[in-house]
Amino acid sequence: MAIRTKTVPRAEIFDLRWSVLRPGLPAEAALYSEDADPGVFHMAAYDGDTLAACATFFPDPVPGEEAVPAYRFRGMASSPEARGRGFGAAVLRAGIEEAARRGAQRVWCNGRVSARGFYERMGFTTDGATFEIVPSGAHHRFVFKIATG
């Protein structure tokens, strides 16, 4: 099965982001201040015509590497039906490719400690100590170095 991915408007991915990442909270809890920034893109992966996974990417350097062009991603979510079927990996790969087309040399996120194995399988490395994000819990910074030239 080939997974279809594409960049989409925020409205197309918002309900999935909200229902998976902020269940039971008001819709505003799933709005990110970065959503309206220049250069932001939202990546979606589909199971047929059904949205299965998403992530939002925005220009932001890795802390400590301010001179290196980078994209950070947030709001990565997969529908419960899609989990473990490659949709999250597909949306992340497509987002990395799009960020590279836009000149990025790094892609990074603050990810849950429980997702470390996923990010490492995707080629990310852990950068720095564990830290807390309320209400989500323990996180690491994960960084992917895009091969250049």
Short mmCIF file of C-alpha atoms in Angstrom, two decimals:
data_model
loop_
_atom_site.label_atom_id
_atom_site.label_comp_id
_atom_site.label_asym_id
_atom_site.label_seq_id
_atom_site.Cartn_x
_atom_site.Cartn_y
_atom_site.Cartn_z
CA MET A 1 0.00 0.00 0.00
CA ALA A 2 1.41 3.38 -1.01
CA ILE A 3 0.66 6.08 1.54
CA ARG A 4 -0.29 9.40 -0.03
CA THR A 5 1.11 12.55 1.60
CA LYS A 6 0.71 16.24 0.79
CA THR A 7 0.87 19.71 2.26
CA VAL A 8 -2.56 20.99 3.24
CA PRO A 9 -4.21 23.96 4.95
CA ARG A 10 -4.38 23.83 8.75
CA ALA A 11 -8.16 23.40 8.59
CA GLU A 12 -7.68 19.99 6.98
CA ILE A 13 -5.58 18.59 9.84
CA PHE A 14 -6.95 20.53 12.79
CA ASP A 15 -9.65 18.09 13.97
CA LEU A 16 -7.17 15.19 14.03
CA ARG A 17 -4.58 17.29 15.90
CA TRP A 18 -7.20 18.38 18.43
CA SER A 19 -8.83 14.97 19.00
CA VAL A 20 -5.54 13.08 19.40
CA LEU A 21 -3.33 15.60 21.19
CA ARG A 22 -5.79 17.66 23.23
CA PRO A 23 -8.77 15.37 23.90
CA GLY A 24 -11.37 16.83 26.19
CA LEU A 25 -9.89 20.33 25.99
CA PRO A 26 -11.34 23.31 24.13
CA ALA A 27 -10.40 23.62 20.45
CA GLU A 28 -8.18 26.61 21.28
CA ALA A 29 -5.83 24.22 23.10
CA ALA A 30 -4.88 22.74 19.72
CA LEU A 31 -4.10 26.11 18.10
CA TYR A 32 -0.40 26.93 17.94
CA SER A 33 0.92 30.48 17.76
CA GLU A 34 3.24 29.31 14.96
CA ASP A 35 0.33 28.21 12.73
CA ALA A 36 0.17 31.64 11.07
CA ASP A 37 3.92 32.25 10.74
CA PRO A 38 5.47 32.69 7.28
CA GLY A 39 6.98 29.46 6.00
CA VAL A 40 4.72 27.15 8.02
CA PHE A 41 3.38 24.06 6.30
CA HIS A 42 1.03 21.31 7.44
CA MET A 43 1.72 17.78 6.20
CA ALA A 44 -0.95 15.12 5.95
CA ALA A 45 -0.93 11.39 5.23
CA TYR A 46 -4.01 9.57 3.94
CA ASP A 47 -5.45 6.09 4.14
CA GLY A 48 -7.41 6.23 0.90
CA ASP A 49 -9.36 9.47 1.26
CA THR A 50 -9.26 9.46 5.07
CA LEU A 51 -6.77 11.64 6.95
CA ALA A 52 -4.59 9.26 8.96
CA ALA A 53 -1.69 11.37 10.26
CA CYS A 54 -0.50 14.96 10.36
CA ALA A 55 2.24 17.30 11.56
CA THR A 56 2.90 21.04 11.40
CA PHE A 57 6.38 22.29 10.42
CA PHE A 58 7.68 25.82 10.95
CA PRO A 59 11.02 27.57 10.52
CA ASP A 60 12.82 27.56 13.86
CA PRO A 61 16.51 26.89 14.56
CA VAL A 62 17.59 24.16 16.92
CA PRO A 63 18.54 25.88 20.20
CA GLY A 64 22.29 26.37 20.17
CA GLU A 65 22.44 26.13 16.34
CA GLU A 66 20.83 29.45 15.45
CA ALA A 67 22.90 29.86 12.25
CA VAL A 68 21.74 26.52 10.81
CA PRO A 69 18.45 26.66 8.82
CA ALA A 70 15.95 24.36 10.48
CA TYR A 71 12.30 23.42 10.76
CA ARG A 72 10.65 22.36 13.99
CA PHE A 73 7.51 20.26 13.96
CA ARG A 74 4.61 20.10 16.39
CA GLY A 75 1.18 18.59 16.43
CA MET A 76 2.23 15.23 15.05
CA ALA A 77 -0.76 12.92 15.40
CA SER A 78 -2.06 9.65 13.97
CA SER A 79 -5.64 8.48 14.16
CA PRO A 80 -6.12 5.46 16.43
CA GLU A 81 -7.01 3.33 13.38
CA ALA A 82 -3.77 4.29 11.62
CA ARG A 83 -1.30 3.71 14.44
CA GLY A 84 1.45 1.21 13.78
CA ARG A 85 0.72 1.17 10.04
CA GLY A 86 3.40 3.60 8.80
CA PHE A 87 1.32 6.78 8.48
CA GLY A 88 3.25 8.70 11.14
CA ALA A 89 6.55 7.72 9.55
CA ALA A 90 5.23 8.72 6.12
CA VAL A 91 4.07 12.16 7.26
CA LEU A 92 7.41 12.75 9.01
CA ARG A 93 9.47 11.64 5.97
CA ALA A 94 7.37 13.88 3.70
CA GLY A 95 7.79 16.80 6.11
CA ILE A 96 11.58 16.31 6.21
CA GLU A 97 11.67 16.26 2.40
CA GLU A 98 9.59 19.45 2.18
CA ALA A 99 11.74 21.18 4.82
CA ALA A 100 14.87 20.21 2.85
CA ARG A 101 13.31 21.68 -0.34
CA ARG A 102 12.82 24.88 1.65
CA GLY A 103 16.50 24.99 2.61
CA ALA A 104 16.51 23.32 6.03
CA GLN A 105 19.57 21.45 7.25
CA ARG A 106 17.87 20.23 10.43
CA VAL A 107 14.39 19.09 11.44
CA TRP A 108 13.61 18.81 15.13
CA CYS A 109 10.95 18.49 17.77
CA ASN A 110 10.32 18.22 21.46
CA GLY A 111 8.97 14.68 21.59
CA ARG A 112 7.61 12.50 24.33
CA VAL A 113 10.17 10.20 25.94
CA SER A 114 7.87 7.29 25.09
CA ALA A 115 8.38 8.08 21.36
CA ARG A 116 12.18 7.83 21.49
CA GLY A 117 12.32 4.49 19.66
CA PHE A 118 10.18 5.85 16.82
CA TYR A 119 12.35 8.93 16.36
CA GLU A 120 15.57 6.93 16.53
CA ARG A 121 14.26 4.52 13.86
CA MET A 122 13.54 7.60 11.73
CA GLY A 123 17.18 8.74 12.03
CA PHE A 124 16.78 11.35 14.77
CA THR A 125 19.23 11.73 17.64
CA THR A 126 18.46 12.84 21.19
CA ASP A 127 19.82 16.28 22.02
CA GLY A 128 20.11 17.27 25.68
CA ALA A 129 18.52 16.21 28.92
CA THR A 130 14.96 15.09 29.60
CA PHE A 131 12.56 17.93 30.44
CA GLU A 132 8.87 18.30 31.36
CA ILE A 133 6.16 19.89 29.24
CA VAL A 134 2.91 20.35 31.14
CA PRO A 135 0.48 18.64 30.68
CA SER A 136 2.20 16.19 28.30
CA GLY A 137 4.98 14.89 30.55
CA ALA A 138 8.65 13.99 30.00
CA HIS A 139 10.22 15.00 26.67
CA HIS A 140 13.50 14.94 24.76
CA ARG A 141 14.64 17.18 21.95
CA PHE A 142 15.04 15.03 18.83
CA VAL A 143 17.12 16.32 15.89
CA PHE A 144 17.41 15.03 12.33
CA LYS A 145 20.40 16.20 10.28
CA ILE A 146 19.55 16.54 6.59
CA ALA A 147 22.32 15.37 4.30
CA THR A 148 23.61 18.25 2.22
CA GLY A 149 25.48 18.21 -1.08
#
